[in-house]
Amino acid sequence: MKVEWPELKGVSGIEAKKKIESDNPHVTAFIYPEDVYLPSINCCNRVVLYVPSDNCPNGPVTNTPIIG
């Protein structure tokens, strides 16, 4: 099972979410604006996708999606 999706950096947040959840049905992808603070709590079934605040959730993913 995939745990990292570097190829999705720059892809639309919505499309990245669909791809991640299709590749690994045990995780849920969450889309957040870049300027939102999230506590650094690792979670084995979550992938966080950051997109520009002015175009959430459709903007391009700005981080490398990884489970955690």
PDB file of C-alpha atoms in Angstrom:
ATOM      1  CA  MET A   1       0.000   0.000   0.000  1.00  0.00           C
ATOM      2  CA  LYS A   2       1.162   3.486  -0.776  1.00  0.00           C
ATOM      3  CA  VAL A   3       2.097   5.767   2.103  1.00  0.00           C
ATOM      4  CA  GLU A   4       3.491   8.728   0.144  1.00  0.00           C
ATOM      5  CA  TRP A   5       2.385  10.559  -3.027  1.00  0.00           C
ATOM      6  CA  PRO A   6       5.127  12.988  -4.157  1.00  0.00           C
ATOM      7  CA  GLU A   7       3.683  12.956  -7.676  1.00  0.00           C
ATOM      8  CA  LEU A   8       0.561  14.757  -6.396  1.00  0.00           C
ATOM      9  CA  LYS A   9       2.373  17.937  -5.361  1.00  0.00           C
ATOM     10  CA  GLY A  10       0.957  20.632  -7.643  1.00  0.00           C
ATOM     11  CA  VAL A  11      -2.231  18.684  -8.448  1.00  0.00           C
ATOM     12  CA  SER A  12      -5.685  20.023  -7.504  1.00  0.00           C
ATOM     13  CA  GLY A  13      -6.567  19.266  -3.878  1.00  0.00           C
ATOM     14  CA  ILE A  14      -9.802  17.532  -4.882  1.00  0.00           C
ATOM     15  CA  GLU A  15      -8.054  15.325  -7.448  1.00  0.00           C
ATOM     16  CA  ALA A  16      -5.240  14.481  -5.005  1.00  0.00           C
ATOM     17  CA  LYS A  17      -7.772  13.478  -2.335  1.00  0.00           C
ATOM     18  CA  LYS A  18      -9.540  11.129  -4.772  1.00  0.00           C
ATOM     19  CA  LYS A  19      -6.256   9.541  -5.895  1.00  0.00           C
ATOM     20  CA  ILE A  20      -4.942   9.009  -2.348  1.00  0.00           C
ATOM     21  CA  GLU A  21      -8.161   7.466  -1.078  1.00  0.00           C
ATOM     22  CA  SER A  22      -8.320   5.245  -4.166  1.00  0.00           C
ATOM     23  CA  ASP A  23      -4.695   4.091  -3.797  1.00  0.00           C
ATOM     24  CA  ASN A  24      -5.030   3.385  -0.081  1.00  0.00           C
ATOM     25  CA  PRO A  25      -8.584   2.814   1.210  1.00  0.00           C
ATOM     26  CA  HIS A  26      -7.324   2.760   4.816  1.00  0.00           C
ATOM     27  CA  VAL A  27      -6.577   6.496   4.838  1.00  0.00           C
ATOM     28  CA  THR A  28      -8.603   9.676   4.563  1.00  0.00           C
ATOM     29  CA  ALA A  29      -7.161  12.781   2.942  1.00  0.00           C
ATOM     30  CA  PHE A  30      -8.018  16.173   4.425  1.00  0.00           C
ATOM     31  CA  ILE A  31      -7.620  19.444   2.518  1.00  0.00           C
ATOM     32  CA  TYR A  32      -6.583  22.538   4.493  1.00  0.00           C
ATOM     33  CA  PRO A  33      -5.567  26.083   3.554  1.00  0.00           C
ATOM     34  CA  GLU A  34      -1.810  26.655   3.906  1.00  0.00           C
ATOM     35  CA  ASP A  35      -2.237  29.191   6.696  1.00  0.00           C
ATOM     36  CA  VAL A  36      -4.152  26.840   9.036  1.00  0.00           C
ATOM     37  CA  TYR A  37      -2.189  25.577  12.032  1.00  0.00           C
ATOM     38  CA  LEU A  38      -2.522  21.867  12.759  1.00  0.00           C
ATOM     39  CA  PRO A  39      -0.920  20.301  15.817  1.00  0.00           C
ATOM     40  CA  SER A  40       1.844  17.875  14.858  1.00  0.00           C
ATOM     41  CA  ILE A  41       0.027  14.712  15.860  1.00  0.00           C
ATOM     42  CA  ASN A  42       0.892  11.767  13.662  1.00  0.00           C
ATOM     43  CA  CYS A  43      -2.065   9.668  12.633  1.00  0.00           C
ATOM     44  CA  CYS A  44      -1.678   6.390  10.719  1.00  0.00           C
ATOM     45  CA  ASN A  45      -4.864   6.876   8.696  1.00  0.00           C
ATOM     46  CA  ARG A  46      -4.667  10.550   7.728  1.00  0.00           C
ATOM     47  CA  VAL A  47      -3.055  12.456   4.874  1.00  0.00           C
ATOM     48  CA  VAL A  48      -3.011  16.249   5.093  1.00  0.00           C
ATOM     49  CA  LEU A  49      -3.120  18.233   1.869  1.00  0.00           C
ATOM     50  CA  TYR A  50      -2.248  21.945   1.997  1.00  0.00           C
ATOM     51  CA  VAL A  51      -3.510  24.243  -0.748  1.00  0.00           C
ATOM     52  CA  PRO A  52      -3.315  28.048  -1.145  1.00  0.00           C
ATOM     53  CA  SER A  53      -5.748  29.817   1.167  1.00  0.00           C
ATOM     54  CA  ASP A  54      -7.346  31.792  -1.646  1.00  0.00           C
ATOM     55  CA  ASN A  55      -8.250  28.658  -3.614  1.00  0.00           C
ATOM     56  CA  CYS A  56      -9.222  25.999  -1.082  1.00  0.00           C
ATOM     57  CA  PRO A  57     -10.031  23.142  -1.818  1.00  0.00           C
ATOM     58  CA  ASN A  58      -9.399  23.355  -5.565  1.00  0.00           C
ATOM     59  CA  GLY A  59      -5.928  24.866  -5.485  1.00  0.00           C
ATOM     60  CA  PRO A  60      -2.735  22.948  -6.144  1.00  0.00           C
ATOM     61  CA  VAL A  61      -1.310  20.826  -3.325  1.00  0.00           C
ATOM     62  CA  THR A  62       1.757  22.617  -1.922  1.00  0.00           C
ATOM     63  CA  ASN A  63       3.147  19.866   0.312  1.00  0.00           C
ATOM     64  CA  THR A  64       4.230  16.303  -0.409  1.00  0.00           C
ATOM     65  CA  PRO A  65       1.293  14.136   0.701  1.00  0.00           C
ATOM     66  CA  ILE A  66       2.347  11.470   3.214  1.00  0.00           C
ATOM     67  CA  ILE A  67       0.502   9.452   5.853  1.00  0.00           C
ATOM     68  CA  GLY A  68       0.937  10.923   9.283  1.00  0.00           C
TER      69      GLY A  68
END
